[in-house]
Amino acid sequence: MNPTGHAMPGNGDREFVLGTHLRTTVLTFGADTDGRHDLTDNITPPGSRTPLHLHTWYDERFWVVSGELTVWAGPETVTLRSGDFYAIPMNTPHAIASGPAGARALQISSPAGFAELIARSGTPARLAAPEAEFDADQFMAVTTELGDIVLGPPGTTPADLPAGRPPQ
């Protein structure tokens, strides 16, 4: 079980895919740390983008292993390369895009939350076909349950939010 009371995937699964958008190896689930944090190793293909969103449950921290990530977080835009680190505080609107060669990054969420999202909405890699489908409905159901708020589709950034309007 995890902090939200849901059973995690069986068979000791720790490697998941979200379609062709993301391949994640869960190094530490929240259950491994009494919910204090989780740690994932994420690989994104070239040009992959997240929707504009925020987390009401956890902070995110990224350390780029290889490739490049551009992060739009609140008023900041940063491009991270191998060895760079960046933290996104809870309740901060943000979006992330991988660079032209893709990216590999370690992600720490605290308290734990991201690994659960991936495990509950992704496909165990051992079961995934090369062109695995992304189940957007399942992803949105779990992300909403975990307190994440999607503010815009991939390609939007915090600068696209109406001025003076707090995120909903």
mmCIF file of C-alpha atoms in Angstrom:
data_model
loop_
_atom_site.group_PDB
_atom_site.id
_atom_site.type_symbol
_atom_site.label_atom_id
_atom_site.label_comp_id
_atom_site.label_asym_id
_atom_site.label_seq_id
_atom_site.Cartn_x
_atom_site.Cartn_y
_atom_site.Cartn_z
ATOM 1 C CA MET A 1 0.000 0.000 0.000
ATOM 2 C CA ASN A 2 1.041 3.607 -0.487
ATOM 3 C CA PRO A 3 0.290 6.787 1.484
ATOM 4 C CA THR A 4 -3.093 7.224 -0.262
ATOM 5 C CA GLY A 5 -4.103 3.667 0.620
ATOM 6 C CA HIS A 6 -3.900 2.292 -2.933
ATOM 7 C CA ALA A 7 -2.196 -0.978 -3.735
ATOM 8 C CA MET A 8 0.883 -0.547 -5.884
ATOM 9 C CA PRO A 9 1.488 -2.681 -9.000
ATOM 10 C CA GLY A 10 2.316 -6.319 -8.397
ATOM 11 C CA ASN A 11 5.284 -8.388 -9.474
ATOM 12 C CA GLY A 12 7.751 -5.912 -7.996
ATOM 13 C CA ASP A 13 7.312 -3.604 -10.985
ATOM 14 C CA ARG A 14 9.576 -0.579 -10.811
ATOM 15 C CA GLU A 15 9.915 0.293 -14.501
ATOM 16 C CA PHE A 16 6.999 1.981 -16.292
ATOM 17 C CA VAL A 17 6.200 3.759 -19.536
ATOM 18 C CA LEU A 18 3.661 6.457 -20.287
ATOM 19 C CA GLY A 19 3.190 5.754 -23.956
ATOM 20 C CA THR A 20 6.263 6.958 -25.801
ATOM 21 C CA HIS A 21 6.411 10.151 -23.661
ATOM 22 C CA LEU A 22 8.251 8.877 -20.606
ATOM 23 C CA ARG A 23 10.137 5.823 -19.343
ATOM 24 C CA THR A 24 10.560 5.773 -15.569
ATOM 25 C CA THR A 25 12.385 3.482 -13.192
ATOM 26 C CA VAL A 26 11.190 3.917 -9.628
ATOM 27 C CA LEU A 27 14.268 3.734 -7.438
ATOM 28 C CA THR A 28 12.381 4.510 -4.230
ATOM 29 C CA PHE A 29 8.618 4.402 -3.656
ATOM 30 C CA GLY A 30 7.055 6.463 -0.893
ATOM 31 C CA ALA A 31 6.331 3.209 0.952
ATOM 32 C CA ASP A 32 10.111 2.673 1.139
ATOM 33 C CA THR A 33 10.580 5.993 3.025
ATOM 34 C CA ASP A 34 7.408 6.202 5.146
ATOM 35 C CA GLY A 35 6.120 8.704 2.577
ATOM 36 C CA ARG A 36 8.954 11.203 3.062
ATOM 37 C CA HIS A 37 10.065 11.103 -0.582
ATOM 38 C CA ASP A 38 10.323 9.039 -3.722
ATOM 39 C CA LEU A 39 13.095 8.874 -6.301
ATOM 40 C CA THR A 40 12.683 8.121 -10.001
ATOM 41 C CA ASP A 41 15.026 7.836 -12.979
ATOM 42 C CA ASN A 42 13.213 9.344 -15.980
ATOM 43 C CA ILE A 43 14.009 9.181 -19.683
ATOM 44 C CA THR A 44 12.184 11.474 -22.107
ATOM 45 C CA PRO A 45 12.517 11.467 -25.888
ATOM 46 C CA PRO A 46 13.565 14.555 -27.859
ATOM 47 C CA GLY A 47 11.045 17.389 -27.658
ATOM 48 C CA SER A 48 8.783 15.724 -25.096
ATOM 49 C CA ARG A 49 6.717 18.292 -23.159
ATOM 50 C CA THR A 50 4.552 18.149 -20.065
ATOM 51 C CA PRO A 51 1.319 20.065 -19.772
ATOM 52 C CA LEU A 52 1.412 23.216 -17.660
ATOM 53 C CA HIS A 53 0.569 22.014 -14.157
ATOM 54 C CA LEU A 54 1.222 22.324 -10.448
ATOM 55 C CA HIS A 55 1.451 19.921 -7.514
ATOM 56 C CA THR A 56 -0.438 20.588 -4.291
ATOM 57 C CA TRP A 57 1.001 17.516 -2.554
ATOM 58 C CA TYR A 58 4.758 17.574 -3.197
ATOM 59 C CA ASP A 59 7.855 19.534 -4.252
ATOM 60 C CA GLU A 60 9.936 18.274 -7.194
ATOM 61 C CA ARG A 61 13.706 18.292 -7.550
ATOM 62 C CA PHE A 62 15.551 17.367 -10.736
ATOM 63 C CA TRP A 63 19.157 16.405 -11.357
ATOM 64 C CA VAL A 64 19.950 16.005 -15.045
ATOM 65 C CA VAL A 65 22.065 12.946 -15.830
ATOM 66 C CA SER A 66 22.275 13.535 -19.582
ATOM 67 C CA GLY A 67 20.642 15.566 -22.301
ATOM 68 C CA GLU A 68 18.769 18.762 -21.616
ATOM 69 C CA LEU A 69 15.571 19.891 -19.886
ATOM 70 C CA THR A 70 13.980 23.313 -20.120
ATOM 71 C CA VAL A 71 11.870 24.166 -17.092
ATOM 72 C CA TRP A 72 9.335 26.982 -16.936
ATOM 73 C CA ALA A 73 8.523 27.408 -13.222
ATOM 74 C CA GLY A 74 6.609 30.464 -12.070
ATOM 75 C CA PRO A 75 8.454 33.458 -13.574
ATOM 76 C CA GLU A 76 11.686 31.503 -14.239
ATOM 77 C CA THR A 77 12.846 29.704 -17.356
ATOM 78 C CA VAL A 78 15.980 27.590 -17.021
ATOM 79 C CA THR A 79 17.731 25.132 -19.296
ATOM 80 C CA LEU A 80 19.352 22.301 -17.387
ATOM 81 C CA ARG A 81 22.179 20.160 -18.725
ATOM 82 C CA SER A 82 24.125 17.211 -17.374
ATOM 83 C CA GLY A 83 24.984 17.808 -13.713
ATOM 84 C CA ASP A 84 22.476 20.640 -13.217
ATOM 85 C CA PHE A 85 19.950 20.618 -10.371
ATOM 86 C CA TYR A 86 16.647 22.482 -10.042
ATOM 87 C CA ALA A 87 13.879 22.524 -7.422
ATOM 88 C CA ILE A 88 10.219 23.322 -8.080
ATOM 89 C CA PRO A 89 8.287 24.220 -4.925
ATOM 90 C CA MET A 90 4.802 22.882 -4.296
ATOM 91 C CA ASN A 91 1.969 24.995 -5.828
ATOM 92 C CA THR A 92 4.259 26.486 -8.501
ATOM 93 C CA PRO A 93 2.842 26.396 -12.056
ATOM 94 C CA HIS A 94 5.420 24.691 -14.257
ATOM 95 C CA ALA A 95 6.064 22.872 -17.512
ATOM 96 C CA ILE A 96 9.070 20.872 -18.675
ATOM 97 C CA ALA A 97 10.441 20.043 -22.131
ATOM 98 C CA SER A 98 13.294 17.747 -23.093
ATOM 99 C CA GLY A 99 15.953 18.996 -25.470
ATOM 100 C CA PRO A 100 16.797 17.915 -29.015
ATOM 101 C CA ALA A 101 18.598 14.768 -27.815
ATOM 102 C CA GLY A 102 16.039 13.956 -25.112
ATOM 103 C CA ALA A 103 16.938 13.799 -21.443
ATOM 104 C CA ARG A 104 17.587 11.520 -18.528
ATOM 105 C CA ALA A 105 16.992 12.995 -15.072
ATOM 106 C CA LEU A 106 16.643 11.833 -11.505
ATOM 107 C CA GLN A 107 13.558 13.246 -9.806
ATOM 108 C CA ILE A 108 12.916 13.462 -6.080
ATOM 109 C CA SER A 109 9.405 14.262 -4.894
ATOM 110 C CA SER A 110 8.835 15.158 -1.263
ATOM 111 C CA PRO A 111 6.690 14.140 0.292
ATOM 112 C CA ALA A 112 6.290 11.133 -2.001
ATOM 113 C CA GLY A 113 3.830 11.463 -4.876
ATOM 114 C CA PHE A 114 5.324 11.268 -8.365
ATOM 115 C CA ALA A 115 6.301 7.577 -8.246
ATOM 116 C CA GLU A 116 2.759 6.695 -7.237
ATOM 117 C CA LEU A 117 1.365 8.704 -10.158
ATOM 118 C CA ILE A 118 3.612 6.845 -12.581
ATOM 119 C CA ALA A 119 2.978 3.388 -11.081
ATOM 120 C CA ARG A 120 -0.799 3.854 -11.079
ATOM 121 C CA SER A 121 -1.141 5.474 -14.503
ATOM 122 C CA GLY A 122 1.753 3.978 -16.469
ATOM 123 C CA THR A 123 2.203 0.589 -18.079
ATOM 124 C CA PRO A 124 4.739 -1.778 -16.506
ATOM 125 C CA ALA A 125 7.609 -1.790 -19.010
ATOM 126 C CA ARG A 126 7.653 -5.603 -19.085
ATOM 127 C CA LEU A 127 4.110 -5.505 -20.545
ATOM 128 C CA ALA A 128 4.522 -2.567 -22.919
ATOM 129 C CA ALA A 129 4.703 -2.867 -26.678
ATOM 130 C CA PRO A 130 7.285 -0.650 -28.439
ATOM 131 C CA GLU A 131 4.581 1.893 -29.342
ATOM 132 C CA ALA A 132 2.695 1.637 -26.033
ATOM 133 C CA GLU A 133 -0.475 3.689 -25.798
ATOM 134 C CA PHE A 134 -0.744 6.465 -23.218
ATOM 135 C CA ASP A 135 -3.966 6.234 -21.196
ATOM 136 C CA ALA A 136 -4.689 9.947 -20.750
ATOM 137 C CA ASP A 137 -7.967 9.314 -18.893
ATOM 138 C CA GLN A 138 -6.273 7.115 -16.277
ATOM 139 C CA PHE A 139 -3.415 9.593 -15.945
ATOM 140 C CA MET A 140 -5.825 12.509 -15.399
ATOM 141 C CA ALA A 141 -7.888 10.552 -12.863
ATOM 142 C CA VAL A 142 -4.811 9.677 -10.785
ATOM 143 C CA THR A 143 -3.130 13.067 -11.132
ATOM 144 C CA THR A 144 -6.329 14.801 -9.979
ATOM 145 C CA GLU A 145 -6.710 12.405 -7.039
ATOM 146 C CA LEU A 146 -3.130 13.188 -5.991
ATOM 147 C CA GLY A 147 -3.853 16.929 -5.956
ATOM 148 C CA ASP A 148 -2.134 17.876 -9.206
ATOM 149 C CA ILE A 149 -3.819 20.583 -11.259
ATOM 150 C CA VAL A 150 -3.387 20.709 -15.041
ATOM 151 C CA LEU A 151 -3.456 24.359 -16.126
ATOM 152 C CA GLY A 152 -2.872 23.996 -19.860
ATOM 153 C CA PRO A 153 -1.861 21.600 -22.627
ATOM 154 C CA PRO A 154 1.739 20.765 -23.561
ATOM 155 C CA GLY A 155 3.347 23.877 -25.023
ATOM 156 C CA THR A 156 1.839 26.326 -22.522
ATOM 157 C CA THR A 157 3.986 27.947 -19.850
ATOM 158 C CA PRO A 158 3.260 29.954 -16.683
ATOM 159 C CA ALA A 159 3.552 33.135 -18.776
ATOM 160 C CA ASP A 160 0.390 32.001 -20.595
ATOM 161 C CA LEU A 161 -1.691 32.216 -17.395
ATOM 162 C CA PRO A 162 -3.892 35.317 -17.207
ATOM 163 C CA ALA A 163 -2.185 38.062 -15.168
ATOM 164 C CA GLY A 164 -3.377 38.267 -11.604
ATOM 165 C CA ARG A 165 -5.283 35.009 -11.810
ATOM 166 C CA PRO A 166 -4.202 32.457 -9.238
ATOM 167 C CA PRO A 167 -3.970 28.881 -10.536
ATOM 168 C CA GLN A 168 -7.248 26.971 -10.116
#
